[in-house]
Short mmCIF file of C-alpha atoms and ligand atoms in Angstrom, two decimals:
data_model
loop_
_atom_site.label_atom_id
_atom_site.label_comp_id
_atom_site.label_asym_id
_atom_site.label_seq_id
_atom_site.Cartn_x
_atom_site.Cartn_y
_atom_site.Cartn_z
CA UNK Y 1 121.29 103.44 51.65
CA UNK Y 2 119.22 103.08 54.53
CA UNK Y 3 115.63 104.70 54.54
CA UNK Y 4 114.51 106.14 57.98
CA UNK Y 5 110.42 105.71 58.64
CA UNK Y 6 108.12 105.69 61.13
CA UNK Y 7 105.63 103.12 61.75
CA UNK Y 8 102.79 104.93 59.60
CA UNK Y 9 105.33 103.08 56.80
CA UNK Y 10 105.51 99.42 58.29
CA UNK Y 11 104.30 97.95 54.79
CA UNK Y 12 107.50 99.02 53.28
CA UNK Y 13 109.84 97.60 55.69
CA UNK Y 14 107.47 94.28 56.26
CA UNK Y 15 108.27 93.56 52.52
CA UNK Y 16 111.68 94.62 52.83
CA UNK Y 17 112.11 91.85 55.41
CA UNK Y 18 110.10 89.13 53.03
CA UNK Y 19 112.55 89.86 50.32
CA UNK Y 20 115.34 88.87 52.52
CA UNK Y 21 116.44 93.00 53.79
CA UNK Y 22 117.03 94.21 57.37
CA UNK Y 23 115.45 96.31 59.19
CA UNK Y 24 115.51 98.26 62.48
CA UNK Y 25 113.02 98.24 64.60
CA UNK Y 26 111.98 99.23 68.29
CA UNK Y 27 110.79 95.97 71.20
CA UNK Y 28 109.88 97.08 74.70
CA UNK Y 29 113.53 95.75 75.65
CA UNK Y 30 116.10 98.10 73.19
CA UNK Y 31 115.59 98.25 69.18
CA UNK Y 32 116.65 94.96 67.19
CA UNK Y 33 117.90 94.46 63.97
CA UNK Y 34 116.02 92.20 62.03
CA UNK Y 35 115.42 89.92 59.20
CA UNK Y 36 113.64 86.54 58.01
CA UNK Y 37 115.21 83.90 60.70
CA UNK Y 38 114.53 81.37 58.01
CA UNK Y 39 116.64 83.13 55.31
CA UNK Y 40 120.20 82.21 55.87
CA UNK Y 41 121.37 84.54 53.52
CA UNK Y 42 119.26 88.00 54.67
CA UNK Y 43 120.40 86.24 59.09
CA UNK Y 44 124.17 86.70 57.50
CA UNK Y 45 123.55 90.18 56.81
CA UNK Y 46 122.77 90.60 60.04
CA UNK Y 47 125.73 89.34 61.72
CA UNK Y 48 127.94 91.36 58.88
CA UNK Y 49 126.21 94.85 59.63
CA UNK Y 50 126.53 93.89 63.34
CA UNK Y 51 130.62 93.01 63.25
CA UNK Y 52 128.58 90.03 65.23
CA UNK Y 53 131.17 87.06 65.71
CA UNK Y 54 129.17 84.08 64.00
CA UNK Y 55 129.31 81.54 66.65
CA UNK Y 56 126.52 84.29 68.86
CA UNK Y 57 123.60 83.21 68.07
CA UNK Y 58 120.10 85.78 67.47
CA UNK Y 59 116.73 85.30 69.07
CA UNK Y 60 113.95 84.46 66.90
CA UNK Y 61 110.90 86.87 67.30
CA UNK Y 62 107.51 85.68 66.65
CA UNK Y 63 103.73 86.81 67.05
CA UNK Y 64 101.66 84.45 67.64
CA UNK Y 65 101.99 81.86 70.62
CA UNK Y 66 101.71 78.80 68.40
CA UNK Y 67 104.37 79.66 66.43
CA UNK Y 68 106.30 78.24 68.98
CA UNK Y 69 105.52 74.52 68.06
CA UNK Y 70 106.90 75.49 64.30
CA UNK Y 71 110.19 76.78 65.63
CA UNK Y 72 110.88 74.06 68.28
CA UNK Y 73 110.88 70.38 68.85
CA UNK Y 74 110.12 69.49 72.69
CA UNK Y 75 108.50 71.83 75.08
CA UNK Y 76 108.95 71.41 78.75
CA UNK Y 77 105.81 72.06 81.64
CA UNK Y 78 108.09 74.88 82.47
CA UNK Y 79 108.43 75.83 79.18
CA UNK Y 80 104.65 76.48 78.77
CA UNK Y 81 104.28 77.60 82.33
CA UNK Y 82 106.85 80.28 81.30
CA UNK Y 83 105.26 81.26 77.96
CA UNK Y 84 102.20 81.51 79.42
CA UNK Y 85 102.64 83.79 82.38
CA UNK Y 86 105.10 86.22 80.26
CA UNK Y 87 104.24 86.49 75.97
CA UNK Y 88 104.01 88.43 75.07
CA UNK Y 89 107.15 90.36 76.99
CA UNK Y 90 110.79 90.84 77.77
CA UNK Y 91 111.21 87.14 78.37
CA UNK Y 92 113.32 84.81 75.75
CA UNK Y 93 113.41 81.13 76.11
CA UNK Y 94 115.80 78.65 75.10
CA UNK Y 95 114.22 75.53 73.45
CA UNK Y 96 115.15 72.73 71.38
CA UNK Y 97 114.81 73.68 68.20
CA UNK Y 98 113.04 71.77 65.05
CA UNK Y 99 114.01 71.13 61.71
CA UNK Y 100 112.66 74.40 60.43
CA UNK Y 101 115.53 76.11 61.77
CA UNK Y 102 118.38 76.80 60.16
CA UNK Y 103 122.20 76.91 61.62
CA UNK Y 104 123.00 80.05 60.84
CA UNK Y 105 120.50 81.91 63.59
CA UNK Y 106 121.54 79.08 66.26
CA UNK Y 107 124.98 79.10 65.83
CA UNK Y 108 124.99 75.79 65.16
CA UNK Y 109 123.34 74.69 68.73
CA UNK Y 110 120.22 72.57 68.39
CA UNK Y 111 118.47 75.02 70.86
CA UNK Y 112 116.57 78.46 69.37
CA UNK Y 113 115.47 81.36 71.50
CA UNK Y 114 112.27 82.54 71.01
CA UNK Y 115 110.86 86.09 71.99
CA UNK Y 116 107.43 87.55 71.21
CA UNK Y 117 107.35 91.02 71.89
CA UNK Y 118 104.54 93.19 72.63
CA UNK Y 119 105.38 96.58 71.71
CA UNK Y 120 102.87 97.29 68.75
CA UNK Y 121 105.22 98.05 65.81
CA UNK Y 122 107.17 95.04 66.52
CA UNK Y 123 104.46 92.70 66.77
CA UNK Y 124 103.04 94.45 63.21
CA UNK Y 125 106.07 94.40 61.42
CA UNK Y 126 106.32 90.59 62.38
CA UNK Y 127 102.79 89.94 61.40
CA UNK Y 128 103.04 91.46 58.23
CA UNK Y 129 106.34 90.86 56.85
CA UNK Y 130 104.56 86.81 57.26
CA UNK Y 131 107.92 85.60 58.79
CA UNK Y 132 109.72 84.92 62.26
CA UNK Y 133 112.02 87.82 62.63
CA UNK Y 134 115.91 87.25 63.89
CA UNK Y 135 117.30 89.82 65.65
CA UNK Y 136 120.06 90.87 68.16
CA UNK Y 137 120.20 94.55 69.43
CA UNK Y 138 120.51 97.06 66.76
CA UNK Y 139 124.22 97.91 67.92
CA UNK Y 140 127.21 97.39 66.40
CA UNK Y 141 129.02 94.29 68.17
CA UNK Y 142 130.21 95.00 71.72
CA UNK Y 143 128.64 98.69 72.24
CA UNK Y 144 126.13 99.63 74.10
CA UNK Y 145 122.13 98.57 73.08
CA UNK Y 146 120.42 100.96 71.44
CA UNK Y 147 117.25 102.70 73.36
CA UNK Y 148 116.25 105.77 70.99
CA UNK Y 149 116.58 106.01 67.10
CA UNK Y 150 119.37 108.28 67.35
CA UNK Y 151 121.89 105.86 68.57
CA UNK Y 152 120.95 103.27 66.41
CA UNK Y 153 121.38 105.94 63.48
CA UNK Y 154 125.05 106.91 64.85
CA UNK Y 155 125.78 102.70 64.44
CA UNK Y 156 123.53 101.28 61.90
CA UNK Y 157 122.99 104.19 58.98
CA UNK Y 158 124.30 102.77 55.83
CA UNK Y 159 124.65 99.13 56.96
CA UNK Y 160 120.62 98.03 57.17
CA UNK Y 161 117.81 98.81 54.62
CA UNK Y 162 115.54 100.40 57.19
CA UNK Y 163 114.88 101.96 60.32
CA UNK Y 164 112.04 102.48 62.33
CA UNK Y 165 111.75 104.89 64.61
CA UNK Y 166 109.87 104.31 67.49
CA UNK Y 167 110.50 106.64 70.31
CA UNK Y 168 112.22 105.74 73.51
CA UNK Y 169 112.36 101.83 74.41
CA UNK Y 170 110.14 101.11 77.60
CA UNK Y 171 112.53 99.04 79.46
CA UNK Y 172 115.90 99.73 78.19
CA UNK Y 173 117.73 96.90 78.69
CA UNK Y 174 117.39 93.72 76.41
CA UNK Y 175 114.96 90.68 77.68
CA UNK Y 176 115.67 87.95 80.55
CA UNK Y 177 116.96 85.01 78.34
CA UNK Y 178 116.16 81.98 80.35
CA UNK Y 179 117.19 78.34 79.06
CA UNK Y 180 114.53 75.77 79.37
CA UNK Y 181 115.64 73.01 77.03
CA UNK Y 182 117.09 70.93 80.17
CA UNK Y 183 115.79 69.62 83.46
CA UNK Y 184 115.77 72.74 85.57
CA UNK Y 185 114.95 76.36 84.01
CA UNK Y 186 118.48 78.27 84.12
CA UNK Y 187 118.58 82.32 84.04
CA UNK Y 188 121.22 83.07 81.15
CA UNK Y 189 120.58 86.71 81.38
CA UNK Y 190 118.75 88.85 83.84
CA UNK Y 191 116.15 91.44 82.57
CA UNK Y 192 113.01 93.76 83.37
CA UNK Y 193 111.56 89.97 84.42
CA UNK Y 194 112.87 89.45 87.50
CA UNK Y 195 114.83 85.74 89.49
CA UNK Y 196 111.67 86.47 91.76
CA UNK Y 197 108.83 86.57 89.32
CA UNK Y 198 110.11 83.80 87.38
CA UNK Y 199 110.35 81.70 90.48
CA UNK Y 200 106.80 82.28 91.46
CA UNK Y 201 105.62 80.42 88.13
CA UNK Y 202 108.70 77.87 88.30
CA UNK Y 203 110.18 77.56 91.90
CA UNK Y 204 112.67 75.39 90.33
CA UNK Y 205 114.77 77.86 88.38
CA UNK Y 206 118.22 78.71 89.09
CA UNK Y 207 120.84 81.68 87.80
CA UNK Y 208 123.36 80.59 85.65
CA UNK Y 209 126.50 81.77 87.57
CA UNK Y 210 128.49 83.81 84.59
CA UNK Y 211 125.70 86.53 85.46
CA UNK Y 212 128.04 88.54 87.62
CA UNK Y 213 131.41 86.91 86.89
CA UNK Y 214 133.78 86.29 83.78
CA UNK Y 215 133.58 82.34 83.36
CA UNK Y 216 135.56 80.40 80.94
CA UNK Y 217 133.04 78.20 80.22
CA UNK Y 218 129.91 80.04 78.96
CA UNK Y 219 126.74 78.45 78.93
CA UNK Y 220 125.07 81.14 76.53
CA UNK Y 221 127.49 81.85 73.02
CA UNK Y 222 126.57 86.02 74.24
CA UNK Y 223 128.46 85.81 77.53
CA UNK Y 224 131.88 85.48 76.60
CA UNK Y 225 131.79 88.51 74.77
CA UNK Y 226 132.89 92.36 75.76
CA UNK Y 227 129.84 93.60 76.02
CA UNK Y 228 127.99 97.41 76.38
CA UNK Y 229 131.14 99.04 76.46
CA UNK Y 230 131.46 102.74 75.97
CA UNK Y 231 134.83 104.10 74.54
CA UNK Y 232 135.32 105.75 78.49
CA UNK Y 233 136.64 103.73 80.45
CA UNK Y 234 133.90 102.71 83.01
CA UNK Y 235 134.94 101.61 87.04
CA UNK Y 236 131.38 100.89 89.58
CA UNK Y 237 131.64 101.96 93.24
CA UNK Y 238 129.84 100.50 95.96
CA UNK Y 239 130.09 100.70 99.61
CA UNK Y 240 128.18 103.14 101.86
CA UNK Y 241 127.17 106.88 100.10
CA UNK Y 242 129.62 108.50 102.27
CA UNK Y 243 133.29 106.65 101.42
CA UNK Y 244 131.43 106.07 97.78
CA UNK Y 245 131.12 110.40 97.37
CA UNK Y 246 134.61 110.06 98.93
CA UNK Y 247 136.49 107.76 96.56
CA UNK Y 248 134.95 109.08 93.75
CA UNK Y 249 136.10 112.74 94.71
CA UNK Y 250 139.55 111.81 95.10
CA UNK Y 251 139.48 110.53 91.13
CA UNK Y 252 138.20 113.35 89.61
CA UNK Y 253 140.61 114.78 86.55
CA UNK Y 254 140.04 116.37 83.64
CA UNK Y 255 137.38 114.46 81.28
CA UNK Y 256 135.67 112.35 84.20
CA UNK Y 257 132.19 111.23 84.14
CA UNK Y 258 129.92 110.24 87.26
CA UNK Y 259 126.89 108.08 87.01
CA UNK Y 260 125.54 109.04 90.00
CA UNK Y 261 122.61 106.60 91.97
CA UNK Y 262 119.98 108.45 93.71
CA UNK Y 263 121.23 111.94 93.73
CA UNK Y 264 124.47 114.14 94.30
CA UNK Y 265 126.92 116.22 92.39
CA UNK Y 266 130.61 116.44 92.00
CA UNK Y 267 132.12 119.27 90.77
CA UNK Y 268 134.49 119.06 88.19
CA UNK Y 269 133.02 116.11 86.54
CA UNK Y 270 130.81 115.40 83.53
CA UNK Y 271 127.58 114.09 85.67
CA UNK Y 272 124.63 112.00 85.12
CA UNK Y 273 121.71 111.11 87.49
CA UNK Y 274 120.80 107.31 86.59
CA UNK Y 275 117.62 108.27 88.69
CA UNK Y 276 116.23 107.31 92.07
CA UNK Y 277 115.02 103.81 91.27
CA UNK Y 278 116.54 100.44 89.77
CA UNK Y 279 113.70 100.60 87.27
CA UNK Y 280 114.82 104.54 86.10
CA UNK Y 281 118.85 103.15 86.27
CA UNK Y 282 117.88 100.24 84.25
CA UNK Y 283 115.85 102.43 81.87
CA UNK Y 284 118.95 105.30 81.17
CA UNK Y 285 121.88 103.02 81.53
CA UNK Y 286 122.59 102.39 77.76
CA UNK Y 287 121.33 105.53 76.74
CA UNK Y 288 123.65 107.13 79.89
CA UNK Y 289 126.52 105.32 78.27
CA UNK Y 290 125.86 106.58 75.30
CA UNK Y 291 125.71 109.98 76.68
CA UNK Y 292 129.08 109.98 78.34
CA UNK Y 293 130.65 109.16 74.71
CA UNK Y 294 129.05 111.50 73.32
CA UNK Y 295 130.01 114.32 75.74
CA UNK Y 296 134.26 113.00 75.15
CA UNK Y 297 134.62 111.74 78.98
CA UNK Y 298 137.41 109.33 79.25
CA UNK Y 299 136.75 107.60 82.67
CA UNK Y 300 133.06 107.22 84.10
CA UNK Y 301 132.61 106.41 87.74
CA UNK Y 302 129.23 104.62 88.17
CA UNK Y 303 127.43 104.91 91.90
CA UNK Y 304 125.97 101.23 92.47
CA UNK Y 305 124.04 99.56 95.05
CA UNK Y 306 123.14 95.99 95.45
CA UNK Y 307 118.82 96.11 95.45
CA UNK Y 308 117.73 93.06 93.50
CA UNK Y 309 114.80 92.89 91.08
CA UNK Y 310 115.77 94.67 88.19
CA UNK Y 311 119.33 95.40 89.85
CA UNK Y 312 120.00 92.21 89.16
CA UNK Y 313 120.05 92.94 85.30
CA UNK Y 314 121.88 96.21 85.94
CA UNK Y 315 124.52 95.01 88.11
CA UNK Y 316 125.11 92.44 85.34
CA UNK Y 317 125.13 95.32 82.02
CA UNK Y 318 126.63 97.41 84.01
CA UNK Y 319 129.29 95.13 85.79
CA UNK Y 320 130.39 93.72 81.81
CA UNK Y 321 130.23 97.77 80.98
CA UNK Y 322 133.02 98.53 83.30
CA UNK Y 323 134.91 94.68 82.33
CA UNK Y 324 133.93 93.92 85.99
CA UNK Y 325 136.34 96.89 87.26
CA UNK Y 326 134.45 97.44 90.48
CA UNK Y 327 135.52 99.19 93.94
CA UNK Y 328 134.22 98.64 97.24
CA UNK Y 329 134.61 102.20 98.91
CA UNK Y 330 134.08 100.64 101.92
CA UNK Y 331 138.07 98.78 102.19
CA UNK Y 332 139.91 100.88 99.71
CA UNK Y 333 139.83 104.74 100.57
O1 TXA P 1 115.49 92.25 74.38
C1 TXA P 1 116.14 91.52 73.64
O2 TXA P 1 116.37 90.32 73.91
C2 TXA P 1 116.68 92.14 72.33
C3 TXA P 1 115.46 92.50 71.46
C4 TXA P 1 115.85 93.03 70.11
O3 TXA P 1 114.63 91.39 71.37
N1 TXA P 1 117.55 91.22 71.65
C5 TXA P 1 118.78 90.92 72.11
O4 TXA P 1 119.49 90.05 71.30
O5 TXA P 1 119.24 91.37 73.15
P1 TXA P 1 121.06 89.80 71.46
O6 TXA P 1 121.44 89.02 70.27
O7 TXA P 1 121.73 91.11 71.64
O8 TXA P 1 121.18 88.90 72.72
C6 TXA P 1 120.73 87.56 72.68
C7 TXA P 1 121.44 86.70 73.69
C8 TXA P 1 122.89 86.52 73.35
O9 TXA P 1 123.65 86.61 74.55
C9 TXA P 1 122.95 85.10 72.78
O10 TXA P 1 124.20 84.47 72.99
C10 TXA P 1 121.84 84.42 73.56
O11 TXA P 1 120.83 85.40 73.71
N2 TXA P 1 121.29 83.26 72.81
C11 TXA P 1 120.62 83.27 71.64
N3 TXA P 1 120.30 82.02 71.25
C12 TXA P 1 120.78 81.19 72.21
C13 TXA P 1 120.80 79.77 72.39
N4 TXA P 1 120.24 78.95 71.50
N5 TXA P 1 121.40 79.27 73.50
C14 TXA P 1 121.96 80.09 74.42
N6 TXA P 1 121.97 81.45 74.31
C15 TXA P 1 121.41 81.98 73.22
MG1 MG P 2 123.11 92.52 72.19
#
């Protein structure tokens, strides 16, 4: 059975973790699942409540900077540069891993991602429960990440030992995962930290280039996986507000969703404003996905435009969403 708490009742789950349990709890990013990363066992039971193929490996949460040099084996300049302009935060690094870690939470790679988080009931479950906490989002493989306790309720009750609920996740979409075990800092997976921030601390850094397409070759295990997909079927539109309003008007049927960008209405359709910013998109989009299921839609049309930062990270959720079914308004009327 699992036991739904608040944070006033952190000793409980911290001691559920040390005796090798899972827990729910919320980050900044979306809510992970968690348990001791150096407990293969209790890191199984993560991948089994998860339907998590085991060859994906989880990031390894910690709270205290030095516990970096217990987890991993060679740290780069960039790696330190990174770690410290952004721990605590929605950053993960990739880093050679040391002999403390197991090859169950890597997948079998000799690299570990590390995250330390800074929302407060993260970073005091960690502390207490005296271990490094593994976890992926608290969703069940290949659906949508989990922002409020509710949806992690509707895919976790009855497969973890706790959950915590924490409110509404800051960010809403999971951390920028950057790789810095080689030569040159690689972006694996955009986030809330943006290409341009991280380039201000290391000018070097590049994006991995299975961000915005389906690659056979993935350099990070997540990647080749469907990801964030509601049951609707999900299609973006781009092109200029006028043919976009058009196009999408021509599709409504019965049981269509709109994710509109910025504004507008179509009658007809199910609709949702995903806000007037790339911040407030980023910040609804799971939760928006969520939403649609929840209201029976079968096709969502979602209103994009290119804007960097942050729309970076959305493009790419949002692009793997829709199994990069996009339209450009602009050619196809
Ligand atoms: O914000 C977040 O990062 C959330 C919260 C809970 O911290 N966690 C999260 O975990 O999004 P998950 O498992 O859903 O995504 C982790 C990604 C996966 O795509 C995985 O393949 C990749 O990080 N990853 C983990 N370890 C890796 C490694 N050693 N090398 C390359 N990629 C790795
Ligand atoms: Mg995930």
């Amino acid at each position: 059975m699992t036991k739904i708490i608040t944070a006033d009742n952190i000793d409980e789950a911290a001691l559920c973790i040390k005796n090798g349990g899972t827990v729910v709890f919320p980050t900044e990013t979306v809510y992970g699942l968690g348990a001791d990363a150096l407990n293969d066992e209790a890191v199984r039971s993560i991948f089994t409540a998860k339907g998590r193929p085991a060859d994906n490996p989880l990031i390894v949460h910690i709270a205290h900077i030095e516990d970096v040099y217990k987890l991993t084996s060679f740290r780069s300049e960039d790696a330190k540069k990174l770690m410290d302009a952004f721990f605590p935060g929605c950053l993960t690094l990739i880093m050679k891993k040391s002999d403390l870690v197991g090859g169950v939470v890597t997948a079998g790679l000799d690299t570990v991602a590390i995250r330390m988080p800074s929302n407060p009931i993260a970073h005091e479950l960690i502390k207490k429960s005296g271990c490094f906490i593994a976890a992926p989002s608290a969703n069940l493989s290949g659906s949508p990440s989990p922002t409020v306790a509710r949806h992690v309720i509707d895919d976790m009750n009855g497969r973890v030992d706790y959950i915590i609920d924490g409110g509404a996740s800051e960010v809403g979409l999971e951390s920028t995962v950057v790789d810095v075990s080689g030569d040159v800092p690689e972006i694996l997976r955009p986030g809330k930290i943006t290409y341009e921030e991280l380039k201000e601390v290391v000018p070097n850094i590049v994006i991995n280039k299975g961000i915005l397409k389906e690659t056979d070759k993935p350099k990070s295990p997540g990647m080749k996986y469907k990801h964030y997909a509601p049951k609707a079927d999900v299609t973006v539109v781009m092109g200029s507000k006028e043919n976009v309003r058009k196009y999408i008007e021509s599709r409504i049927t019965d049981n269509v969703g709109v994710l509109t960008y910025k504004g507008g209405t179509y009658n007809g359709a199910y609709v949702i404003n995903a806000g007037d910013s790339m911040e407030e998109y980023a910040n609804g989009l799971f939760y928006n996905l969520r939403l649609f299921d929840e209201h029976g839609v079968n096709t969502v049309y979602a209103e994009f435009a290119d804007e960097g930062g942050i729309g970076l990270a959305v493009k790419n959720r949002l692009f793997k969403s829709a199994g990069h079914k996009t339209v450009d308004a602009d050619i196809i009327k």
